[in-house]
Coordinates of C-alpha atoms in Angstrom, one line a residue:
Chain U
M16 CA 31.7 31.7 109.3
D17 CA 32.2 28.8 106.6
Q18 CA 36.0 28.9 108.0
P19 CA 37.3 26.0 109.7
T20 CA 38.5 27.0 112.8
L21 CA 41.5 24.5 112.7
E22 CA 43.0 23.8 109.5
V23 CA 46.0 22.0 110.3
V24 CA 46.6 19.8 112.8
E25 CA 50.6 19.1 114.2
S26 CA 51.4 16.1 115.5
T27 CA 51.7 16.3 119.3
D28 CA 56.1 15.2 118.3
E29 CA 56.4 18.5 116.7
L30 CA 54.5 20.8 119.5
Q31 CA 56.4 19.2 121.3
A32 CA 59.8 20.0 119.7
E33 CA 59.0 22.9 119.4
I34 CA 58.3 23.6 122.9
A35 CA 61.3 23.1 123.6
T36 CA 63.0 25.1 121.4
L37 CA 61.3 28.0 122.7
R38 CA 62.3 27.3 126.2
Q39 CA 65.4 26.8 125.2
Q40 CA 65.6 30.2 123.7
V41 CA 64.4 31.6 127.1
E42 CA 66.9 29.6 128.7
D43 CA 69.4 31.4 126.6
L44 CA 68.0 34.9 126.4
E45 CA 68.5 34.4 130.6
Q46 CA 71.7 33.6 130.5
E47 CA 72.3 36.1 127.8
K48 CA 70.7 39.1 130.4
V49 CA 72.8 37.8 134.0
D50 CA 76.3 37.7 131.2
L51 CA 74.5 41.4 130.6
E52 CA 74.2 41.8 134.2
T53 CA 77.2 40.3 135.6
L54 CA 78.9 42.7 131.9
L55 CA 77.6 45.7 133.7
E56 CA 78.2 44.5 137.0
M57 CA 82.2 43.2 136.6
T58 CA 82.3 46.5 134.5
T59 CA 81.6 49.0 136.7
E60 CA 83.7 47.1 140.0
H61 CA 86.8 46.9 138.0
S62 CA 86.1 50.6 136.3
D63 CA 85.9 51.8 140.3
S64 CA 89.2 49.2 141.2
V65 CA 91.4 50.8 138.6
E66 CA 90.4 54.8 139.5
E67 CA 90.9 53.5 142.9
E68 CA 94.6 52.5 142.5
L69 CA 95.2 55.5 139.5
Y70 CA 93.8 57.9 142.8
G71 CA 96.3 55.7 145.4
K72 CA 99.4 56.4 143.1
A73 CA 98.4 59.5 141.8
E74 CA 98.5 61.0 145.5
E75 CA 101.5 58.4 146.2
A76 CA 103.0 60.0 143.6
I77 CA 101.7 64.0 144.7
K78 CA 103.6 63.0 148.2
E79 CA 107.0 61.7 146.5
S80 CA 107.1 64.3 145.1
E81 CA 106.4 67.5 147.9
R82 CA 109.0 64.7 149.6
R83 CA 111.7 64.6 147.1
L84 CA 111.2 68.5 146.9
R85 CA 111.3 69.2 150.8
M86 CA 114.7 67.1 150.6
I87 CA 116.0 69.1 147.3
I88 CA 115.6 72.2 149.0
Q89 CA 117.1 71.2 152.8
A90 CA 119.9 70.2 151.1
T91 CA 120.2 73.3 148.8
P92 CA 123.6 75.4 149.9
V93 CA 121.4 78.6 149.7
A94 CA 118.6 79.5 152.0
V95 CA 115.0 78.7 149.8
V96 CA 111.9 79.7 151.9
I97 CA 108.5 79.0 150.2
T98 CA 105.7 81.9 150.8
D99 CA 101.8 81.5 150.2
I100 CA 101.4 84.2 147.5
N101 CA 99.0 86.1 148.7
T102 CA 99.3 86.6 152.7
G103 CA 103.2 86.5 152.1
A104 CA 103.6 84.0 154.7
I105 CA 106.5 81.3 155.1
V106 CA 104.8 78.1 155.1
F107 CA 108.3 76.5 153.8
A108 CA 111.9 77.1 155.3
N109 CA 115.1 75.4 154.8
A110 CA 117.7 75.2 157.5
I111 CA 120.0 77.4 156.0
A112 CA 116.7 80.0 155.6
G113 CA 116.4 81.1 159.0
P114 CA 119.5 81.8 160.2
L115 CA 120.3 83.8 157.0
V116 CA 117.5 86.6 159.3
G117 CA 118.0 85.6 163.1
L118 CA 116.1 83.5 163.4
S119 CA 115.9 79.1 163.9
T120 CA 113.9 77.7 160.7
D121 CA 110.8 76.8 163.4
D122 CA 111.0 80.0 164.5
L123 CA 111.1 81.6 160.7
V124 CA 108.3 79.7 159.2
G125 CA 104.7 81.0 160.6
R126 CA 106.3 84.6 160.0
K127 CA 105.5 87.3 157.1
V128 CA 108.3 87.4 154.6
T129 CA 107.8 90.9 154.5
D130 CA 108.8 91.6 157.3
F131 CA 112.3 90.8 156.2
Y132 CA 112.4 93.0 153.6
L133 CA 113.9 96.8 154.5
N134 CA 111.3 97.8 152.2
P135 CA 108.1 95.9 152.3
S136 CA 107.0 97.1 149.3
E137 CA 109.7 96.0 147.5
R138 CA 107.9 92.5 147.5
A139 CA 105.2 93.5 145.9
R140 CA 107.1 94.8 143.4
L141 CA 108.5 91.6 142.8
V142 CA 105.8 89.9 142.9
E143 CA 104.2 91.4 139.7
L144 CA 107.8 91.2 138.0
L145 CA 106.9 87.9 138.6
N146 CA 103.3 87.8 137.4
K147 CA 104.9 89.3 134.3
H148 CA 107.6 86.7 133.4
D149 CA 107.3 84.1 135.1
Q150 CA 110.5 84.1 136.7
V151 CA 112.3 87.0 139.1
D152 CA 116.0 86.3 138.5
H153 CA 119.0 87.9 140.7
Y154 CA 117.1 90.6 142.5
E155 CA 119.3 92.7 144.8
V156 CA 116.9 93.2 147.7
E157 CA 118.0 95.0 151.4
F158 CA 117.1 92.8 154.1
V159 CA 116.3 93.4 157.9
R160 CA 117.1 90.7 160.2
D161 CA 115.4 90.0 163.3
D162 CA 117.9 91.9 165.6
G163 CA 116.8 95.4 163.1
S164 CA 120.7 94.8 162.0
Q165 CA 120.4 95.1 157.6
F166 CA 122.3 93.2 154.7
W167 CA 121.5 92.8 151.2
I168 CA 120.0 89.0 149.3
D169 CA 119.8 88.5 145.9
I170 CA 116.9 87.1 145.0
S171 CA 115.1 84.4 142.4
M172 CA 111.6 84.1 142.5
R173 CA 109.3 80.9 140.5
Y174 CA 105.8 79.9 141.2
L175 CA 105.1 76.8 142.9
E176 CA 101.9 74.7 143.6
F177 CA 102.5 73.7 147.5
N178 CA 100.2 72.1 149.7
E179 CA 97.7 73.1 147.2
K180 CA 98.1 76.6 147.3
P181 CA 99.6 79.4 144.6
S182 CA 103.1 80.6 146.1
I183 CA 106.6 81.2 145.9
L184 CA 109.9 80.0 145.9
A185 CA 112.5 82.4 146.5
A186 CA 116.4 81.2 147.3
W187 CA 117.5 83.7 149.2
N188 CA 121.4 84.1 148.8
D189 CA 123.3 86.3 151.2
I190 CA 126.0 89.3 149.2
S191 CA 126.3 91.7 151.9
H192 CA 130.4 91.0 151.4
L193 CA 130.1 91.0 147.8
K194 CA 128.9 94.3 148.2
E195 CA 131.1 95.9 150.9
L196 CA 133.7 94.7 148.1
Q197 CA 131.7 96.7 145.5
Q198 CA 131.8 99.8 148.0
A199 CA 135.5 99.2 148.5
A200 CA 135.7 99.3 145.1
L201 CA 133.5 102.2 144.6
R202 CA 136.3 104.6 147.4
F203 CA 138.9 103.4 143.7
V204 CA 136.8 103.7 141.3
P205 CA 133.8 106.1 142.0
R206 CA 130.4 106.2 141.3
E207 CA 130.1 109.1 139.1
F208 CA 132.8 108.4 137.3
M209 CA 131.2 104.8 136.4
S210 CA 128.0 106.3 135.4
F211 CA 129.8 109.0 133.5
M212 CA 131.0 106.5 131.7
E213 CA 128.4 104.7 131.4
K214 CA 129.3 101.5 132.9
D215 CA 126.9 99.3 135.7
T216 CA 129.8 97.8 137.6
L217 CA 133.3 97.4 137.9
V218 CA 133.6 95.3 135.7
D219 CA 132.1 96.6 132.9
I220 CA 135.0 99.1 132.7
H221 CA 138.1 98.2 130.0
L222 CA 141.4 99.7 129.1
G223 CA 140.9 102.5 126.8
D224 CA 137.2 102.8 127.9
H225 CA 136.7 106.6 127.1
I226 CA 134.6 109.3 126.5
S227 CA 135.3 112.8 124.8
D228 CA 133.2 115.8 126.0
E229 CA 133.4 119.2 127.1
M230 CA 134.1 119.1 130.7
T231 CA 135.1 121.2 133.7
V232 CA 138.4 120.6 134.6
M233 CA 139.9 121.9 138.5
F234 CA 143.0 120.9 139.7
T235 CA 144.2 121.7 143.1
D236 CA 147.2 122.1 144.9
L237 CA 148.6 122.9 148.7
R238 CA 151.2 125.7 149.2
S239 CA 154.6 124.2 149.8
F240 CA 153.4 120.5 150.4
T241 CA 157.3 119.4 150.4
T242 CA 158.5 121.6 152.2
I243 CA 155.8 121.4 155.2
S244 CA 156.5 116.9 155.1
E245 CA 160.2 117.2 155.4
D246 CA 159.0 118.4 159.4
M247 CA 156.7 115.5 159.5
T248 CA 156.9 111.7 160.1
P249 CA 155.7 109.7 157.5
Q250 CA 153.1 108.5 159.9
Q251 CA 151.9 112.2 160.0
N252 CA 152.2 113.1 156.3
F253 CA 150.0 110.1 155.4
N254 CA 147.1 111.3 158.4
F255 CA 147.9 115.1 157.6
I256 CA 147.4 114.8 153.9
N257 CA 144.2 112.5 154.7
A258 CA 142.9 115.1 156.8
Y259 CA 143.2 117.6 154.3
L260 CA 141.4 115.5 151.8
G261 CA 138.9 114.0 153.7
R262 CA 137.9 118.3 153.7
V263 CA 138.2 119.1 150.2
S264 CA 137.2 116.1 148.2
P265 CA 133.2 115.7 149.0
V266 CA 133.3 119.4 147.6
V267 CA 133.3 117.5 144.4
Q268 CA 130.9 115.3 144.9
K269 CA 128.4 117.5 146.2
N270 CA 128.9 120.0 143.1
G271 CA 128.1 117.8 140.6
G272 CA 131.8 116.9 139.9
F273 CA 134.4 113.7 140.2
I274 CA 137.5 112.5 141.2
V275 CA 139.8 111.2 138.5
K276 CA 142.7 111.1 140.7
Y277 CA 144.8 112.1 143.6
M278 CA 148.8 112.9 142.6
G279 CA 150.3 113.4 145.8
D280 CA 148.8 116.5 147.4
G281 CA 146.8 116.9 144.0
I282 CA 143.6 116.4 143.0
M283 CA 142.4 116.2 139.5
A284 CA 138.6 116.8 139.5
L285 CA 136.1 117.0 136.8
F286 CA 132.6 118.5 135.5
P287 CA 130.6 117.1 133.3
G288 CA 127.7 119.7 133.6
D289 CA 127.7 123.4 133.8
A290 CA 130.9 125.5 134.4
D291 CA 129.7 127.4 137.5
D292 CA 130.1 123.5 139.3
G293 CA 133.9 123.7 138.8
V294 CA 134.0 127.6 140.3
Q295 CA 131.2 126.8 142.7
A296 CA 133.2 123.9 144.2
G297 CA 136.4 125.5 143.9
I298 CA 134.7 128.1 145.5
E299 CA 133.5 125.9 149.1
K300 CA 136.4 124.1 149.0
L301 CA 138.5 126.9 149.8
N302 CA 135.9 128.2 152.4
Q303 CA 136.9 124.2 153.9
V304 CA 140.2 125.2 154.0
K305 CA 139.1 128.1 155.7
N306 CA 137.7 126.0 158.3
Y307 CA 140.8 124.1 158.5
N308 CA 143.1 126.6 159.3
A309 CA 141.1 128.4 161.8
E310 CA 141.3 124.7 163.5
R311 CA 144.7 124.3 163.1
I312 CA 145.4 127.2 164.4
K313 CA 143.5 126.9 167.5
V314 CA 145.3 123.7 168.3
G315 CA 149.3 125.2 167.3
R316 CA 149.8 124.1 163.7
F317 CA 150.3 126.4 160.8
P318 CA 147.7 127.3 158.4
I319 CA 147.9 125.5 155.0
G320 CA 147.9 127.6 151.0
V321 CA 146.4 126.2 148.5
G322 CA 146.0 127.0 144.8
I323 CA 143.3 125.9 142.3
G324 CA 143.0 125.9 138.5
V325 CA 139.9 125.7 136.5
N326 CA 139.3 125.7 132.9
T327 CA 137.0 124.4 130.2
G328 CA 137.1 122.9 127.5
Q329 CA 137.5 119.4 125.1
M330 CA 138.4 116.6 127.4
M331 CA 139.4 112.9 126.8
V332 CA 138.0 111.3 130.0
G333 CA 139.2 107.2 129.8
V334 CA 140.5 104.1 131.8
V335 CA 144.5 103.9 131.2
G336 CA 146.9 101.5 132.7
D337 CA 147.7 97.8 131.7
A338 CA 145.5 95.3 132.0
E339 CA 145.7 93.9 135.3
R340 CA 146.2 97.6 136.7
M341 CA 143.8 100.8 135.9
E342 CA 143.1 103.5 136.7
A343 CA 140.6 106.5 135.7
D344 CA 142.4 109.1 133.4
S345 CA 141.7 113.0 131.7
F346 CA 144.1 114.2 129.6
S347 CA 143.9 117.0 126.2
P348 CA 146.2 119.8 126.3
E349 CA 143.2 121.7 127.7
V350 CA 143.6 118.7 130.7
T351 CA 147.7 120.5 130.5
L352 CA 146.9 123.7 130.1
T353 CA 144.3 123.6 133.3
S354 CA 147.7 122.0 135.2
R355 CA 149.9 125.0 134.3
V356 CA 147.4 127.7 135.5
E357 CA 146.8 126.2 138.5
G358 CA 150.3 126.9 139.6
L359 CA 150.6 130.2 138.5
T360 CA 148.1 130.9 140.9
K361 CA 151.8 130.9 143.2
H362 CA 152.9 133.4 140.2
Y363 CA 150.4 136.4 141.0
G364 CA 150.1 135.3 145.3
V365 CA 146.0 134.3 144.2
S366 CA 144.3 131.1 145.4
F367 CA 141.8 130.9 142.7
I368 CA 142.3 131.7 139.0
I369 CA 140.0 130.2 135.7
T370 CA 140.5 130.7 132.1
A371 CA 138.7 133.0 129.8
A372 CA 136.9 129.0 128.1
T373 CA 135.7 128.8 131.6
K374 CA 134.4 132.1 132.6
Q375 CA 132.4 132.7 128.8
R376 CA 130.5 129.5 130.5
L377 CA 129.2 130.8 133.2
V378 CA 125.2 130.7 133.1
D379 CA 125.6 134.5 135.3
P380 CA 129.5 135.0 136.0
T381 CA 127.5 138.5 138.3
R382 CA 126.8 135.6 140.7
Y383 CA 131.1 135.9 141.7
K384 CA 133.2 137.7 142.5
I385 CA 135.3 137.0 139.6
R386 CA 138.2 139.7 138.5
F387 CA 140.6 140.3 135.2
L388 CA 144.3 138.5 135.8
D389 CA 146.5 138.6 133.1
K390 CA 147.0 137.8 129.8
V391 CA 149.4 134.9 129.3
Q392 CA 151.4 132.7 126.7
V393 CA 152.3 129.3 128.9
K394 CA 154.8 127.3 127.6
G395 CA 154.2 125.0 124.6
K396 CA 151.4 127.4 123.8
T397 CA 151.3 130.4 120.6
N398 CA 148.0 132.1 121.7
A399 CA 147.2 134.3 124.7
L400 CA 145.0 133.1 127.3
E401 CA 143.1 135.4 129.7
L402 CA 143.2 134.2 133.0
Y403 CA 140.5 136.1 135.5
E404 CA 140.9 135.1 139.4
V405 CA 137.9 134.3 141.0
Y406 CA 138.2 135.8 145.2
D407 CA 134.1 134.9 146.6
A408 CA 136.8 133.4 149.6
D409 CA 138.9 135.3 150.8
L410 CA 138.6 136.8 154.3
P411 CA 135.4 139.7 153.9
Q412 CA 138.0 142.2 154.1
V413 CA 140.1 141.3 151.7
R414 CA 137.0 140.6 148.7
L415 CA 135.8 144.1 150.1
L416 CA 138.4 145.8 149.2
K417 CA 139.3 144.3 145.6
E418 CA 135.6 144.8 145.3
E419 CA 136.5 148.7 145.3
T420 CA 139.0 149.2 143.9
Q421 CA 138.0 146.6 141.3
E422 CA 136.6 149.0 138.2
Q423 CA 139.7 151.0 138.8
Y424 CA 142.1 148.4 138.2
E425 CA 140.6 146.6 135.5
Q426 CA 140.7 150.0 133.7
A427 CA 144.3 150.9 134.7
M428 CA 144.3 147.0 132.5
V429 CA 143.1 148.5 129.9
H430 CA 145.8 151.6 129.9
Y431 CA 148.2 149.3 129.9
Y432 CA 147.6 146.9 127.2
A433 CA 146.9 150.7 125.1
K434 CA 150.3 151.5 125.9
E435 CA 149.4 154.3 128.1
F436 CA 152.0 153.1 130.8
E437 CA 151.5 156.6 133.0
K438 CA 147.4 156.4 133.3
A439 CA 147.9 153.2 134.4
Q440 CA 151.1 153.0 136.6
E441 CA 148.9 156.6 138.2
I442 CA 145.5 154.4 138.5
L443 CA 147.3 150.7 140.4
F444 CA 148.7 153.6 142.3
R445 CA 145.7 154.2 143.7
V446 CA 144.3 151.0 143.7
L447 CA 147.2 149.7 145.9
L448 CA 146.7 153.3 148.7
K449 CA 144.0 151.7 148.9
N450 CA 144.5 148.2 149.7
P451 CA 148.2 147.6 149.6
K452 CA 148.0 144.0 150.8
D453 CA 146.7 143.5 146.0
K454 CA 149.8 141.3 145.0
V455 CA 148.2 141.7 142.1
A456 CA 148.0 144.9 141.6
W457 CA 151.5 145.1 142.5
H458 CA 152.6 142.9 140.3
H459 CA 150.7 144.8 137.3
L460 CA 152.5 147.9 138.9
T461 CA 156.0 146.1 138.6
I462 CA 156.1 145.0 134.8
T463 CA 154.5 149.3 134.1
T464 CA 157.1 151.1 135.8
Q465 CA 159.5 148.6 133.7
C466 CA 158.0 148.9 130.7
L467 CA 157.8 153.2 131.1
E468 CA 161.5 152.3 132.6
N469 CA 163.1 150.2 130.2
G470 CA 160.1 151.2 127.1
I471 CA 158.8 148.5 124.9
E472 CA 159.2 146.5 121.7
E473 CA 157.8 147.6 119.2
N474 CA 155.7 144.1 118.5
W475 CA 154.9 144.7 121.9
T476 CA 151.5 143.3 123.3
G477 CA 151.4 142.7 127.0
V478 CA 151.0 139.3 126.8
T479 CA 153.1 137.8 129.8
V480 CA 155.3 135.2 127.8
M481 CA 155.8 131.7 131.1
T482 CA 158.8 130.6 130.1
S483 CA 159.0 128.0 133.4
K484 CA 155.9 125.4 134.2
Chain I
M225 CA 99.1 34.3 115.9
E226 CA 99.9 37.8 118.0
I227 CA 99.9 41.1 118.0
V228 CA 102.7 42.9 119.0
N229 CA 103.4 46.7 120.0
D230 CA 104.4 49.0 122.6
D231 CA 102.5 48.9 124.6
Y232 CA 100.8 45.8 125.2
T233 CA 101.2 42.4 123.6
V234 CA 98.2 39.6 122.5
Q235 CA 99.4 36.0 121.9
Y236 CA 97.8 32.7 121.0
N237 CA 100.2 29.7 121.1
S238 CA 97.9 26.8 119.6
E239 CA 100.6 23.9 121.0
T240 CA 100.4 25.5 124.2
K241 CA 96.7 26.5 123.8
T242 CA 97.1 29.3 126.1
V243 CA 96.5 32.9 125.8
I244 CA 98.6 35.8 127.1
C245 CA 98.3 38.9 127.1
S246 CA 100.8 41.2 128.1
G247 CA 101.0 45.6 128.4
T248 CA 98.6 48.0 129.2
F249 CA 95.3 47.7 127.3
R250 CA 94.3 51.4 127.1
L251 CA 92.6 51.4 123.6
T252 CA 88.6 52.7 122.6
G253 CA 85.9 49.4 122.4
S254 CA 86.2 49.7 118.5
E255 CA 90.0 48.8 118.6
Y256 CA 90.0 45.8 120.3
A257 CA 88.7 43.9 117.8
A258 CA 91.9 43.1 116.4
I259 CA 92.4 41.6 120.3
T260 CA 88.3 39.8 119.9
E261 CA 89.7 38.2 116.8
I262 CA 92.9 36.5 118.0
L263 CA 90.6 35.6 121.0
N264 CA 87.5 34.6 118.9
T265 CA 89.9 32.0 117.4
A266 CA 91.3 30.7 120.8
A267 CA 87.8 30.4 122.0
D268 CA 86.5 28.2 118.7
A269 CA 89.5 25.8 118.8
K270 CA 88.2 24.0 121.7
P271 CA 90.9 23.4 123.1
D272 CA 90.6 20.9 125.6
V273 CA 92.5 23.1 128.4
L274 CA 93.0 26.8 127.6
T275 CA 95.0 29.4 130.0
L276 CA 95.1 32.7 130.2
D277 CA 97.6 34.6 131.1
L278 CA 97.7 37.7 132.4
T279 CA 100.9 38.0 134.4
G280 CA 102.0 40.4 133.0
L281 CA 98.9 42.8 132.2
K282 CA 99.4 45.6 134.5
F283 CA 96.8 47.7 133.1
L284 CA 93.6 47.2 132.0
N285 CA 90.4 49.9 131.1
S286 CA 86.4 48.8 131.2
S287 CA 86.3 48.2 126.8
G288 CA 89.3 46.0 128.2
I289 CA 87.6 44.0 130.7
N290 CA 84.7 43.8 128.2
T291 CA 86.6 42.1 125.9
L292 CA 87.7 39.1 127.9
S293 CA 84.3 38.6 130.0
K294 CA 83.2 38.1 126.4
F295 CA 86.1 35.9 126.0
I296 CA 84.6 33.6 128.7
I297 CA 81.3 33.9 128.1
R298 CA 82.2 32.3 124.4
L299 CA 84.1 29.6 126.1
R300 CA 81.5 28.7 128.2
K301 CA 78.7 28.5 125.8
H302 CA 80.9 25.9 123.3
Q303 CA 81.2 24.2 126.8
A304 CA 84.6 22.6 125.2
S305 CA 87.7 23.8 127.7
Q306 CA 88.5 23.4 131.2
V307 CA 90.2 27.5 131.6
N308 CA 92.5 28.6 133.5
V309 CA 93.2 32.1 134.5
K310 CA 96.7 33.0 135.7
G311 CA 96.5 36.1 137.4
N312 CA 99.2 38.3 139.4
S313 CA 98.8 39.3 142.6
E314 CA 101.8 42.5 142.0
F315 CA 98.3 44.6 139.8
A316 CA 95.8 44.9 142.7
W317 CA 92.9 45.6 140.1
Q318 CA 93.5 41.7 139.0
K319 CA 92.5 40.4 142.1
K320 CA 88.9 41.7 142.1
S321 CA 88.2 42.1 138.7
L322 CA 89.5 38.1 137.8
A323 CA 87.6 36.8 140.7
N324 CA 84.9 37.9 138.7
F325 CA 85.5 35.6 135.8
Q326 CA 83.8 32.5 137.6
K327 CA 80.2 34.7 137.5
L328 CA 80.6 34.0 134.4
L329 CA 81.8 30.7 134.6
P330 CA 81.6 28.9 137.1
G331 CA 84.1 25.9 136.5
L332 CA 86.9 28.3 135.9
T333 CA 90.5 28.0 137.9
L334 CA 92.0 31.6 139.4
D335 CA 95.7 31.2 140.0
F336 CA 97.6 33.7 141.6
D337 CA 101.2 33.2 140.5

């Protein structure tokens, strides 16, 4: 080794200064280390306290919002109920909710909400709707109170997080009174008329709304009601007419028709479906009258008679009146004609007349006892109208006699229109020998005899011209 | 010198030797640079007395406490200023966190209301 071991020998002073600097640096570093540790500690502590504070505030905010929610619900003048969405258990209810279902609010909480649905599956349907649309607004549901009585509510639902559980907030509105009003209104405007007019509520019905279509119309009238009513007090009159209408009206609805209006003792009914509906309803009406008469005779009252006219054609059904007073009505030349046809039941002494238009549209005319009545020209019409008698509702022995003589009778009419009056007369005699009470046969015999005795005009067609209404 | 916006205010008044921080400090670390600049200017002026007024400071996040702590350390290093911090006991976090400033600068006085 030729290198010297110590080249520079520093002075003691310089060395001392160097040592001092290094010491200072170490001190600074240590201070910095302490500072950093303090900083870390401070930052952590600060974070903790701020977190704690925020959490407390959030909790307080939740409690406050829940407190406010309860307060608002309690002050709401509608029954409000919060239910667990999954179990249907009622977890909260305001003071109005309990009494609505006949319970105290304390007793209501804890019960299953489905206990109060008349049809419990309806709640599942509403929850499904809520899932789909996020809200359920104004559904009408039939409810049942704790004592079993039923009533209608209008229900609206929203999602709600309550006590950290998925819940439903529901508002229940008692609409029984509204429903009663609706029911009352429907006694004035029949539901069938509403659905026929494609209307959901009465509010949707407006003056001038109408539907024009081929329909079957029926007029029914009480025979000689004016004479009957003369012997009765006003109250007896009302009782009688309502007892009668109450018996015959339901068959209209039963056979797919609806009553357009009552005209004193008269009924105007429409059948939008098959012509058969009108014929069937007429037969059933006459049967109802027979039953009613049996009751009347039993208590010493006189039997009543009715006349029914049925026709099929283009009719207009709609709403007439003024903005303040409306009523359902139906009109068209066919409707007017039907009223005349009904009037002819008196003229021929029969109960039930249908026009050829109705007979042609019957799905199966052989189901009914129908025989030719006459060719007529009613007032205001130029064309001849073929009329038929429906005698299904005649007394069994009368019906049997008409059935037995129908072929002969109709043969006589063929001869009559062929101007073979002697043949017609002869056959009608034979019909009347079998069934002397056949008023229609008597009528035609009289006419035939007149033709024989007085002769006929050159343009004779055999059509009976009605000069009166 | 001052920063004023919707969320917070930082003001340094060299005449009154006061730094006022108020509002809500919710910035990220690097966003504190502008605030640090004001604080450094205040510390480096080496006033004999310096007041840090935090009475209007509602909220301070962790980066914020870090920024203020470094300000205190800088003041300590200069050893030039008597530091007085004004706090507000309405804001619960201040009670705990501001007391820790004394660990960094033992001569610091703390004054709540």
